């Protein structure tokens, strides 16, 4: 399961990471400039763990293209951030990135990931039931009955998550 927190950090398979795309976007540097910095200091960034590079698709006016994206763990991201010039924008982003990593780590350590996964599963179940209902009118009454229970379960999980996620929406760009 992949959980994204404000596009800054991602939790996947109990691992927390960010990407060169998130750093470029958050600091208003070009992605090429961020990748160049990562490659220049790759030895330092890989002192404890290899930097993972992926080829990811993206859409352009001319169609779909691909680009190389660096995937950085928390230590690598912090080290990279120390290499960037401290403009106001970069300082704001550094603060937001640190907060996002800390909150993601707290979610993993406090067991809140289970609630996030439960929320995602319930939301997917609701969408699946909605799709069934749209395909056949007969399923509409069944969907309405299931919908109420699923929506109530989702709201219950959201109430439980609310104290854990306060502040995410306040991250400045």
Tab-separated table of N, CA and C in Angstrom, residues 32-137:
chain	number	residue	atom	x	y	z
A	32	UNK	N	16.064	18.775	-13.447
A	32	UNK	CA	17.411	18.475	-13.952
A	32	UNK	C	18.488	18.970	-12.988
A	33	UNK	N	18.297	20.156	-12.407
A	33	UNK	CA	19.288	20.710	-11.475
A	33	UNK	C	19.376	19.850	-10.208
A	34	UNK	N	18.234	19.388	-9.710
A	34	UNK	CA	18.228	18.544	-8.515
A	34	UNK	C	18.895	17.206	-8.823
A	35	UNK	N	18.583	16.598	-9.967
A	35	UNK	CA	19.224	15.331	-10.346
A	35	UNK	C	20.729	15.504	-10.497
A	36	UNK	N	21.137	16.611	-11.089
A	36	UNK	CA	22.563	16.881	-11.270
A	36	UNK	C	23.269	16.967	-9.911
A	37	UNK	N	22.641	17.621	-8.943
A	37	UNK	CA	23.202	17.733	-7.601
A	37	UNK	C	23.288	16.353	-6.933
A	38	UNK	N	22.243	15.540	-7.107
A	38	UNK	CA	22.236	14.185	-6.543
A	38	UNK	C	23.364	13.351	-7.146
A	39	UNK	N	23.520	13.426	-8.450
A	39	UNK	CA	24.567	12.638	-9.120
A	39	UNK	C	25.965	13.136	-8.743
A	40	UNK	N	26.099	14.455	-8.591
A	40	UNK	CA	27.394	15.029	-8.211
A	40	UNK	C	27.829	14.532	-6.830
A	41	UNK	N	26.880	14.413	-5.918
A	41	UNK	CA	27.188	14.026	-4.541
A	41	UNK	C	26.691	12.611	-4.208
A	42	UNK	N	26.587	11.787	-5.237
A	42	UNK	CA	26.053	10.438	-5.079
A	42	UNK	C	26.838	9.640	-4.042
A	43	UNK	N	28.142	9.772	-4.029
A	43	UNK	CA	28.969	9.048	-3.061
A	43	UNK	C	28.613	9.395	-1.621
A	44	UNK	N	28.401	10.660	-1.356
A	44	UNK	CA	28.005	11.087	-0.011
A	44	UNK	C	26.598	10.587	0.331
A	45	UNK	N	25.699	10.694	-0.627
A	45	UNK	CA	24.315	10.282	-0.402
A	45	UNK	C	24.203	8.771	-0.201
A	46	UNK	N	25.142	8.017	-0.765
A	46	UNK	CA	25.092	6.559	-0.665
A	46	UNK	C	25.969	6.002	0.452
A	47	UNK	N	26.353	6.841	1.376
A	47	UNK	CA	27.212	6.385	2.462
A	47	UNK	C	26.562	5.256	3.255
A	48	UNK	N	25.238	5.306	3.444
A	48	UNK	CA	24.541	4.288	4.225
A	48	UNK	C	23.597	3.427	3.399
A	49	UNK	N	23.163	3.956	2.271
A	49	UNK	CA	22.204	3.230	1.442
A	49	UNK	C	22.273	3.774	0.021
A	50	UNK	N	22.113	2.877	-0.960
A	50	UNK	CA	22.138	3.291	-2.364
A	50	UNK	C	20.978	4.213	-2.692
A	51	UNK	N	21.236	5.197	-3.531
A	51	UNK	CA	20.165	6.033	-4.065
A	51	UNK	C	19.490	5.218	-5.154
A	52	UNK	N	18.179	5.113	-5.070
A	52	UNK	CA	17.426	4.351	-6.072
A	52	UNK	C	16.977	5.308	-7.167
A	53	UNK	N	17.210	4.911	-8.403
A	53	UNK	CA	16.743	5.689	-9.556
A	53	UNK	C	15.680	4.881	-10.278
A	54	UNK	N	14.605	5.555	-10.663
A	54	UNK	CA	13.516	4.908	-11.385
A	54	UNK	C	13.239	5.699	-12.659
A	55	UNK	N	12.716	5.003	-13.638
A	55	UNK	CA	12.232	5.651	-14.857
A	55	UNK	C	10.716	5.751	-14.719
A	56	UNK	N	10.200	6.987	-14.735
A	56	UNK	CA	8.763	7.206	-14.541
A	56	UNK	C	8.178	7.972	-15.726
A	57	UNK	N	6.964	7.600	-16.107
A	57	UNK	CA	6.301	8.313	-17.206
A	57	UNK	C	5.712	9.640	-16.731
A	58	UNK	N	5.581	10.581	-17.661
A	58	UNK	CA	4.879	11.836	-17.393
A	58	UNK	C	4.291	12.326	-18.705
A	59	UNK	N	3.216	13.081	-18.599
A	59	UNK	CA	2.510	13.564	-19.782
A	59	UNK	C	3.014	14.935	-20.205
A	60	UNK	N	3.126	15.117	-21.518
A	60	UNK	CA	3.457	16.414	-22.102
A	60	UNK	C	2.436	16.707	-23.189
A	61	UNK	N	2.495	17.900	-23.739
A	61	UNK	CA	1.597	18.240	-24.851
A	61	UNK	C	1.825	17.330	-26.046
A	62	UNK	N	3.037	16.844	-26.196
A	62	UNK	CA	3.374	15.973	-27.314
A	62	UNK	C	3.139	14.496	-27.046
A	63	UNK	N	2.600	14.170	-25.876
A	63	UNK	CA	2.363	12.767	-25.535
A	63	UNK	C	3.126	12.381	-24.289
A	64	UNK	N	3.138	11.102	-24.003
A	64	UNK	CA	3.799	10.614	-22.799
A	64	UNK	C	5.297	10.470	-23.025
A	65	UNK	N	6.072	10.924	-22.049
A	65	UNK	CA	7.531	10.817	-22.052
A	65	UNK	C	7.944	10.058	-20.792
A	66	UNK	N	9.229	9.785	-20.652
A	66	UNK	CA	9.749	9.179	-19.431
A	66	UNK	C	10.920	10.016	-18.933
A	67	UNK	N	11.160	9.932	-17.619
A	67	UNK	CA	12.297	10.649	-17.027
A	67	UNK	C	12.837	9.841	-15.857
A	68	UNK	N	14.081	10.094	-15.548
A	68	UNK	CA	14.723	9.450	-14.415
A	68	UNK	C	14.372	10.230	-13.151
A	69	UNK	N	14.014	9.512	-12.096
A	69	UNK	CA	13.652	10.116	-10.822
A	69	UNK	C	14.463	9.430	-9.731
A	70	UNK	N	15.067	10.223	-8.848
A	70	UNK	CA	15.800	9.672	-7.717
A	70	UNK	C	14.837	9.492	-6.546
A	71	UNK	N	14.934	8.356	-5.880
A	71	UNK	CA	14.135	8.059	-4.698
A	71	UNK	C	15.081	8.110	-3.503
A	72	UNK	N	14.770	8.986	-2.546
A	72	UNK	CA	15.672	9.250	-1.430
A	72	UNK	C	15.024	8.883	-0.101
A	73	UNK	N	15.784	8.186	0.750
A	73	UNK	CA	15.271	7.934	2.094
A	73	UNK	C	15.448	9.201	2.929
A	74	UNK	N	15.038	9.133	4.171
A	74	UNK	CA	15.046	10.318	5.026
A	74	UNK	C	16.442	10.920	5.171
A	75	UNK	N	17.432	10.089	5.466
A	75	UNK	CA	18.807	10.580	5.653
A	75	UNK	C	19.326	11.236	4.363
A	76	UNK	N	19.091	10.586	3.227
A	76	UNK	CA	19.546	11.141	1.947
A	76	UNK	C	18.848	12.461	1.644
A	77	UNK	N	17.564	12.538	1.939
A	77	UNK	CA	16.822	13.775	1.686
A	77	UNK	C	17.362	14.910	2.544
A	78	UNK	N	17.614	14.627	3.822
A	78	UNK	CA	18.153	15.677	4.698
A	78	UNK	C	19.525	16.143	4.216
A	79	UNK	N	20.363	15.202	3.816
A	79	UNK	CA	21.688	15.570	3.332
A	79	UNK	C	21.580	16.413	2.058
A	80	UNK	N	20.717	15.999	1.145
A	80	UNK	CA	20.517	16.781	-0.077
A	80	UNK	C	20.044	18.193	0.256
A	81	UNK	N	19.138	18.306	1.214
A	81	UNK	CA	18.608	19.624	1.562
A	81	UNK	C	19.694	20.549	2.104
A	82	UNK	N	20.728	19.983	2.765
A	82	UNK	CA	21.809	20.833	3.270
A	82	UNK	C	22.658	21.387	2.128
A	83	UNK	N	22.570	20.772	0.969
A	83	UNK	CA	23.371	21.194	-0.182
A	83	UNK	C	22.709	22.309	-0.984
A	84	UNK	N	21.465	22.605	-0.685
A	84	UNK	CA	20.738	23.641	-1.426
A	84	UNK	C	20.923	25.009	-0.774
A	85	UNK	N	20.935	26.028	-1.594
A	85	UNK	CA	21.076	27.400	-1.124
A	85	UNK	C	19.857	27.784	-0.279
A	86	UNK	N	20.093	28.443	0.844
A	86	UNK	CA	19.027	28.760	1.790
A	86	UNK	C	18.239	30.016	1.420
A	87	UNK	N	17.446	29.920	0.373
A	87	UNK	CA	16.492	30.995	0.076
A	87	UNK	C	15.293	30.810	1.003
A	88	UNK	N	14.410	31.786	1.095
A	88	UNK	CA	13.209	31.650	1.929
A	88	UNK	C	12.379	30.449	1.485
A	89	UNK	N	12.252	30.295	0.181
A	89	UNK	CA	11.477	29.178	-0.364
A	89	UNK	C	12.075	27.838	0.060
A	90	UNK	N	13.392	27.709	-0.053
A	90	UNK	CA	14.074	26.467	0.306
A	90	UNK	C	13.970	26.227	1.811
A	91	UNK	N	14.122	27.252	2.619
A	91	UNK	CA	14.000	27.095	4.072
A	91	UNK	C	12.593	26.629	4.456
A	92	UNK	N	11.572	27.210	3.826
A	92	UNK	CA	10.192	26.783	4.085
A	92	UNK	C	10.002	25.319	3.699
A	93	UNK	N	10.574	24.948	2.552
A	93	UNK	CA	10.440	23.564	2.103
A	93	UNK	C	11.179	22.607	3.034
A	94	UNK	N	12.380	22.980	3.470
A	94	UNK	CA	13.129	22.129	4.392
A	94	UNK	C	12.312	21.851	5.644
A	95	UNK	N	11.703	22.895	6.186
A	95	UNK	CA	10.886	22.741	7.385
A	95	UNK	C	9.698	21.802	7.114
A	96	UNK	N	9.036	21.980	5.988
A	96	UNK	CA	7.894	21.133	5.633
A	96	UNK	C	8.313	19.686	5.415
A	97	UNK	N	9.459	19.483	4.780
A	97	UNK	CA	9.943	18.129	4.519
A	97	UNK	C	10.285	17.409	5.818
A	98	UNK	N	10.966	18.098	6.719
A	98	UNK	CA	11.303	17.506	8.017
A	98	UNK	C	10.017	17.139	8.755
A	99	UNK	N	9.043	18.054	8.780
A	99	UNK	CA	7.761	17.777	9.445
A	99	UNK	C	7.064	16.568	8.829
A	100	UNK	N	7.065	16.489	7.511
A	100	UNK	CA	6.396	15.377	6.828
A	100	UNK	C	7.076	14.049	7.145
A	101	UNK	N	8.409	14.020	7.167
A	101	UNK	CA	9.124	12.786	7.526
A	101	UNK	C	8.824	12.387	8.972
A	102	UNK	N	8.829	13.362	9.880
A	102	UNK	CA	8.563	13.056	11.285
A	102	UNK	C	7.144	12.529	11.485
A	103	UNK	N	6.170	13.139	10.832
A	103	UNK	CA	4.787	12.677	10.954
A	103	UNK	C	4.610	11.292	10.342
A	104	UNK	N	5.273	11.050	9.227
A	104	UNK	CA	5.195	9.726	8.603
A	104	UNK	C	5.813	8.677	9.526
A	105	UNK	N	6.946	9.007	10.126
A	105	UNK	CA	7.597	8.077	11.046
A	105	UNK	C	6.706	7.823	12.269
A	106	UNK	N	6.068	8.880	12.770
A	106	UNK	CA	5.141	8.718	13.900
A	106	UNK	C	3.990	7.790	13.535
A	107	UNK	N	3.461	7.942	12.321
A	107	UNK	CA	2.374	7.063	11.890
A	107	UNK	C	2.807	5.606	11.892
A	108	UNK	N	4.020	5.355	11.415
A	108	UNK	CA	4.521	3.981	11.398
A	108	UNK	C	4.727	3.447	12.815
A	109	UNK	N	5.262	4.282	13.688
A	109	UNK	CA	5.611	3.825	15.033
A	109	UNK	C	4.389	3.700	15.944
A	110	UNK	N	3.347	4.480	15.715
A	110	UNK	CA	2.180	4.438	16.604
A	110	UNK	C	1.107	3.490	16.106
A	111	UNK	N	1.355	2.836	15.003
A	111	UNK	CA	0.363	1.898	14.490
A	111	UNK	C	-0.760	2.564	13.720
A	112	UNK	N	-0.659	3.844	13.459
A	112	UNK	CA	-1.706	4.550	12.729
A	112	UNK	C	-1.761	4.132	11.265
A	113	UNK	N	-0.702	3.484	10.779
A	113	UNK	CA	-0.725	3.012	9.389
A	113	UNK	C	-1.882	2.058	9.187
A	114	UNK	N	-2.198	1.267	10.222
A	114	UNK	CA	-3.326	0.356	10.117
A	114	UNK	C	-4.615	1.100	9.841
A	115	UNK	N	-4.796	2.241	10.484
A	115	UNK	CA	-5.993	3.045	10.246
A	115	UNK	C	-6.000	3.625	8.842
A	116	UNK	N	-4.842	4.088	8.378
A	116	UNK	CA	-4.769	4.623	7.020
A	116	UNK	C	-5.073	3.541	5.994
A	117	UNK	N	-4.544	2.351	6.225
A	117	UNK	CA	-4.807	1.246	5.306
A	117	UNK	C	-6.274	0.848	5.357
A	118	UNK	N	-6.847	0.820	6.547
A	118	UNK	CA	-8.260	0.495	6.689
A	118	UNK	C	-9.110	1.528	5.940
A	119	UNK	N	-8.744	2.795	6.082
A	119	UNK	CA	-9.453	3.872	5.381
A	119	UNK	C	-9.380	3.660	3.880
A	120	UNK	N	-8.195	3.347	3.382
A	120	UNK	CA	-8.016	3.136	1.943
A	120	UNK	C	-8.822	1.929	1.462
A	121	UNK	N	-8.811	0.860	2.230
A	121	UNK	CA	-9.560	-0.344	1.844
A	121	UNK	C	-11.057	-0.071	1.827
A	122	UNK	N	-11.547	0.621	2.864
A	122	UNK	CA	-12.977	0.955	2.909
A	122	UNK	C	-13.373	1.883	1.761
A	123	UNK	N	-12.505	2.838	1.445
A	123	UNK	CA	-12.784	3.764	0.344
A	123	UNK	C	-12.831	3.008	-0.986
A	124	UNK	N	-11.892	2.073	-1.192
A	124	UNK	CA	-11.902	1.255	-2.407
A	124	UNK	C	-13.153	0.387	-2.473
A	125	UNK	N	-13.556	-0.171	-1.337
A	125	UNK	CA	-14.769	-0.988	-1.308
A	125	UNK	C	-15.982	-0.155	-1.682
A	126	UNK	N	-16.035	1.076	-1.176
A	126	UNK	CA	-17.140	1.963	-1.522
A	126	UNK	C	-17.157	2.253	-3.017
A	127	UNK	N	-15.996	2.512	-3.603
A	127	UNK	CA	-15.910	2.779	-5.041
A	127	UNK	C	-16.304	1.550	-5.859
A	128	UNK	N	-15.886	0.362	-5.405
A	128	UNK	CA	-16.260	-0.878	-6.100
A	128	UNK	C	-17.773	-1.074	-6.085
A	129	UNK	N	-18.369	-0.857	-4.926
A	129	UNK	CA	-19.822	-1.010	-4.817
A	129	UNK	C	-20.545	0.015	-5.686
A	130	UNK	N	-20.008	1.195	-5.773
A	130	UNK	CA	-20.601	2.248	-6.611
A	130	UNK	C	-20.545	1.836	-8.085
A	131	UNK	N	-19.427	1.233	-8.498
A	131	UNK	CA	-19.286	0.780	-9.877
A	131	UNK	C	-20.299	-0.315	-10.199
A	132	UNK	N	-20.491	-1.225	-9.256
A	132	UNK	CA	-21.482	-2.290	-9.454
A	132	UNK	C	-22.867	-1.675	-9.612
A	133	UNK	N	-23.155	-0.699	-8.759
A	133	UNK	CA	-24.474	-0.062	-8.796
A	133	UNK	C	-24.712	0.658	-10.112
A	134	UNK	N	-23.698	1.252	-10.666
A	134	UNK	CA	-23.889	1.983	-11.925
A	134	UNK	C	-24.081	1.036	-13.104
A	135	UNK	N	-23.579	-0.191	-12.989
A	135	UNK	CA	-23.711	-1.161	-14.070
A	135	UNK	C	-25.096	-1.795	-14.131
A	136	UNK	N	-25.743	-1.871	-13.013
A	136	UNK	CA	-27.065	-2.490	-13.068
A	136	UNK	C	-27.997	-1.830	-12.062
A	137	UNK	N	-29.158	-1.465	-12.528
A	137	UNK	CA	-30.140	-0.791	-11.694
A	137	UNK	C	-30.582	-1.636	-10.519
